[in-house]
Amino acid sequence: MTERVDLAEKFAGFSDHWRPRIAAQLNGQDVRIVKVQGVFPWHSHAEGQEMFLVWKGRFYVEFRDRIVHLDPGQFIVVPSGVEHRTGAEEEAEVIIFEPSEVVNTGDAPVSDYTAPGGVMA
Amino acid sequence: MTERVDLAEKFAGFSDHWRPRIAAQLNGQDVRIVKVQGVFPWHSHAEGQEMFLVWKGRFYVEFRDRIVHLDPGQFIVVPSGVEHRTGAEEEAEVIIFEPSEVVNTGDAPVSDYTAPGGVMA
């Protein structure tokens, strides 16, 4: 994969919420892009750390004891095994960097929020 | 590391060229930020793939047979072992995702371009 990828173009290619697409894969990791709105279920990931970088809009990552609000160009790394949920009052666009085997809902029960894996942007 | 990180703030914290800083580390990977201007030496990395995402300015990745120009929000993944060099006519700011053990000049001889590893943003 040595082609140029344009993130804005990739984000423009879908409109559903909480359905990450893979923008790139490297070194066992995925770079995923996702549109979010509302509140995602509480969960954690045993497989590794997860980085959320905001591309557009306002997004938050909530832990059991606090909420971290993120604007475009801001990111946070969620440690493995730490419970969190994400959300956005209005639609936001987020870039996620995490191991390719990570399922978006982690250890939470499978639900409508559980996205199919392996979907390319 | 569950603190919010602001990329613009981190980029504002240094001014030298070709000296990547670590903005985040996760799953054996670094998220590095770097300011570039001019042309970097030809090299390749045996350790893994390398992703360049442009944050500001215009940047290019040159392969032996072609040049890929990148604007902000555009990225490319360079495969392991593939010779490349990077450059920018005017100063550009770039985000790099790659394994933490990658040295910026790869298999090229150590030179003034070879950056010390492990420097945090």
Coordinates of C-alpha atoms in Angstrom, one line a residue:
Chain A
M1 CA 0.0 0.0 0.0
T2 CA 2.1 2.9 -1.3
E3 CA -0.8 5.0 -2.6
R4 CA -1.8 8.3 -1.3
V5 CA -4.8 8.3 1.0
D6 CA -6.9 11.4 1.7
L7 CA -8.7 11.3 5.0
A8 CA -11.3 13.8 4.1
E9 CA -12.2 11.8 1.0
K10 CA -12.4 8.6 3.1
F11 CA -14.6 10.2 5.7
A12 CA -16.9 11.4 2.9
G13 CA -17.4 7.9 1.8
F14 CA -19.8 6.8 4.5
S15 CA -22.3 8.3 6.9
D16 CA -23.2 5.8 9.5
H17 CA -22.2 6.2 13.1
W18 CA -20.1 3.8 15.2
R19 CA -19.0 1.8 12.2
P20 CA -15.2 2.1 11.9
R21 CA -13.6 1.7 8.5
I22 CA -9.9 0.7 8.0
A23 CA -7.9 3.5 6.4
A24 CA -4.6 1.7 6.8
Q25 CA -3.0 -1.4 8.2
L26 CA 0.6 -1.6 9.3
N27 CA 2.6 -3.6 11.8
G28 CA -0.4 -5.5 13.1
Q29 CA -2.2 -2.2 13.8
D30 CA -5.2 -0.6 12.1
V31 CA -5.7 3.0 11.4
R32 CA -9.5 3.2 11.5
I33 CA -11.8 6.1 10.9
V34 CA -15.2 6.5 12.4
K35 CA -18.1 8.9 12.6
V36 CA -19.8 9.1 16.1
Q37 CA -22.8 10.7 17.7
G38 CA -24.4 9.8 20.9
V39 CA -22.9 7.6 23.6
F40 CA -21.2 4.2 23.1
P41 CA -21.4 1.3 25.6
W42 CA -18.9 0.9 28.4
H43 CA -16.2 -1.6 27.6
S44 CA -12.5 -2.4 27.7
H45 CA -10.0 -4.0 25.4
A46 CA -7.6 -6.7 26.6
E47 CA -5.8 -6.8 23.3
G48 CA -3.9 -3.5 23.6
Q49 CA -3.9 0.2 23.9
E50 CA -6.3 2.4 21.8
M51 CA -5.6 5.9 20.5
F52 CA -8.4 8.3 19.6
L53 CA -7.4 11.3 17.6
V54 CA -10.2 13.8 16.7
W55 CA -10.4 14.8 13.1
K56 CA -13.5 16.9 13.1
G57 CA -16.1 18.0 15.8
R58 CA -16.0 17.5 19.5
F59 CA -15.6 14.1 21.1
Y60 CA -15.1 12.7 24.5
V61 CA -13.6 9.6 26.2
E62 CA -15.2 8.9 29.6
F63 CA -13.6 6.8 32.3
R64 CA -15.3 5.7 35.5
D65 CA -13.8 8.7 37.3
R66 CA -13.6 11.5 34.7
I67 CA -14.3 12.6 31.2
V68 CA -11.7 13.8 28.8
H69 CA -13.0 16.2 26.1
L70 CA -11.1 16.3 22.8
D71 CA -11.2 18.8 20.0
P72 CA -9.7 18.4 16.5
G73 CA -6.0 17.6 16.7
Q74 CA -6.2 16.3 20.2
F75 CA -5.8 12.7 21.2
I76 CA -5.8 10.3 24.1
V77 CA -4.4 6.8 24.6
V78 CA -6.6 4.4 26.5
P79 CA -4.6 1.7 28.4
S80 CA -5.4 -1.9 27.8
G81 CA -8.1 -3.2 30.2
V82 CA -9.3 0.2 31.3
E83 CA -13.1 0.7 31.1
H84 CA -14.2 3.6 29.0
R85 CA -17.0 4.8 26.8
T86 CA -16.9 7.4 24.0
G87 CA -19.4 9.9 22.9
A88 CA -20.2 13.1 21.1
E89 CA -23.2 15.4 21.4
E90 CA -23.0 16.3 17.7
E91 CA -21.5 14.3 15.0
A92 CA -17.7 14.0 15.2
E93 CA -15.1 12.3 13.1
V94 CA -12.4 10.3 14.8
I95 CA -9.2 8.4 13.8
I96 CA -8.4 5.3 15.9
F97 CA -5.1 3.6 16.1
E98 CA -5.2 0.1 17.6
P99 CA -4.3 -3.6 17.1
S100 CA -6.1 -5.1 14.1
E101 CA -7.7 -7.7 16.2
V102 CA -9.6 -5.2 18.4
V103 CA -13.4 -5.4 18.3
N104 CA -15.0 -2.0 18.8
T105 CA -17.2 -3.0 21.7
G106 CA -14.4 -4.9 23.5
D107 CA -15.6 -7.1 26.4
A108 CA -19.1 -5.6 26.3
P109 CA -22.0 -7.9 25.1
V110 CA -22.5 -8.0 21.3
S111 CA -25.0 -5.3 20.5
D112 CA -26.1 -3.0 17.7
Y113 CA -22.9 -1.1 18.4
T114 CA -20.7 -4.0 17.6
A115 CA -19.2 -3.3 14.2
P116 CA -18.2 -5.9 11.7
G117 CA -14.4 -6.1 11.4
G118 CA -12.2 -5.8 8.4
V119 CA -14.3 -3.1 6.5
M120 CA -12.0 -1.0 4.4
A121 CA -12.6 2.7 4.0
Chain B
M1 CA -1.0 7.8 29.5
T2 CA -4.6 8.9 29.7
E3 CA -4.0 12.6 29.4
R4 CA -5.2 14.7 26.5
V5 CA -2.5 15.6 24.1
D6 CA -2.7 18.5 21.7
L7 CA -0.8 18.1 18.5
A8 CA -0.6 21.8 17.7
E9 CA 0.9 22.4 21.1
K10 CA 3.4 19.6 20.8
F11 CA 4.5 20.9 17.3
A12 CA 4.9 24.4 18.8
G13 CA 7.3 23.0 21.4
F14 CA 10.3 22.6 19.0
S15 CA 11.7 24.1 15.8
D16 CA 14.5 21.9 14.5
H17 CA 14.1 19.9 11.3
W18 CA 14.3 16.1 10.9
R19 CA 14.3 15.5 14.7
P20 CA 11.2 13.4 15.4
R21 CA 9.6 13.6 18.9
I22 CA 7.5 10.9 20.4
A23 CA 3.9 12.1 20.9
A24 CA 2.6 8.7 22.0
Q25 CA 3.7 5.1 22.4
L26 CA 1.3 2.2 22.2
N27 CA 1.4 -1.5 21.3
G28 CA 5.1 -1.3 20.4
Q29 CA 4.6 1.6 18.1
D30 CA 5.5 5.3 18.2
V31 CA 3.4 8.2 17.1
R32 CA 6.1 10.7 16.2
I33 CA 5.9 14.3 15.1
V34 CA 8.5 15.9 13.0
K35 CA 9.2 19.2 11.2
V36 CA 10.9 18.8 7.9
Q37 CA 12.4 21.0 5.2
G38 CA 14.8 20.0 2.4
V39 CA 15.6 16.5 1.4
F40 CA 16.3 13.5 3.6
P41 CA 18.8 10.7 2.7
W42 CA 17.6 7.6 0.9
H43 CA 17.0 4.7 3.2
S44 CA 14.8 1.7 4.1
H45 CA 13.5 0.2 7.3
A46 CA 13.7 -3.6 7.9
E47 CA 11.8 -3.3 11.1
G48 CA 8.4 -2.6 9.8
Q49 CA 6.1 -0.3 7.8
E50 CA 6.1 3.4 8.2
M51 CA 3.1 5.8 7.9
F52 CA 3.5 9.4 7.1
L53 CA 0.4 11.7 7.7
V54 CA 0.8 15.4 6.9
W55 CA -0.4 17.8 9.6
K56 CA 0.7 21.1 8.0
G57 CA 2.4 22.1 4.8
R58 CA 3.3 20.1 1.7
F59 CA 5.4 17.0 2.0
Y60 CA 6.6 14.3 -0.4
V61 CA 7.7 10.7 -0.2
E62 CA 10.0 9.7 -3.1
F63 CA 10.5 6.2 -4.2
R64 CA 13.1 5.1 -6.8
D65 CA 10.4 5.2 -9.5
R66 CA 8.0 8.0 -8.4
I67 CA 7.2 10.8 -6.0
V68 CA 4.0 10.9 -4.0
H69 CA 3.1 14.5 -2.9
L70 CA 1.0 14.8 0.2
D71 CA -1.1 17.7 1.6
P72 CA -2.5 18.0 5.1
G73 CA -4.8 15.1 5.9
Q74 CA -3.2 12.8 3.4
F75 CA -1.0 9.9 4.2
I76 CA 1.0 7.0 2.7
V77 CA 2.3 3.8 4.1
V78 CA 5.8 2.8 3.1
P79 CA 6.4 -1.0 3.1
S80 CA 9.2 -2.5 5.0
G81 CA 12.5 -2.7 3.1
V82 CA 11.4 -0.3 0.3
E83 CA 13.9 2.5 -0.4
H84 CA 12.5 6.0 0.0
R85 CA 13.4 9.5 0.9
T86 CA 11.2 12.3 2.2
G87 CA 11.3 16.0 1.6
A88 CA 9.5 19.4 1.6
E89 CA 10.4 22.6 -0.3
E90 CA 9.0 24.7 2.6
E91 CA 8.7 23.6 6.2
A92 CA 6.1 21.0 6.8
E93 CA 4.8 19.2 9.9
V94 CA 4.3 15.4 9.7
I95 CA 3.0 12.7 12.0
I96 CA 4.7 9.3 11.7
F97 CA 3.4 5.9 12.9
E98 CA 6.0 3.2 13.1
P99 CA 7.5 0.6 15.4
S100 CA 9.3 2.1 18.4
E101 CA 12.6 0.6 17.4
V102 CA 12.8 2.3 14.0
V103 CA 15.7 4.7 13.6
N104 CA 14.8 7.6 11.3
T105 CA 17.7 7.1 8.8
G106 CA 17.1 3.3 8.6
D107 CA 19.9 1.4 6.8
A108 CA 21.6 4.6 5.6
P109 CA 25.0 5.5 7.2
V110 CA 24.7 7.5 10.4
S111 CA 24.8 11.2 9.6
D112 CA 23.7 14.6 10.8
Y113 CA 20.2 13.4 9.8
T114 CA 20.2 10.5 12.2
A115 CA 18.1 11.6 15.2
P116 CA 18.5 10.4 18.7
G117 CA 15.7 8.0 19.7
G118 CA 13.4 8.2 22.6
V119 CA 12.9 12.0 22.7
M120 CA 9.5 12.8 23.9
A121 CA 7.4 15.7 22.5

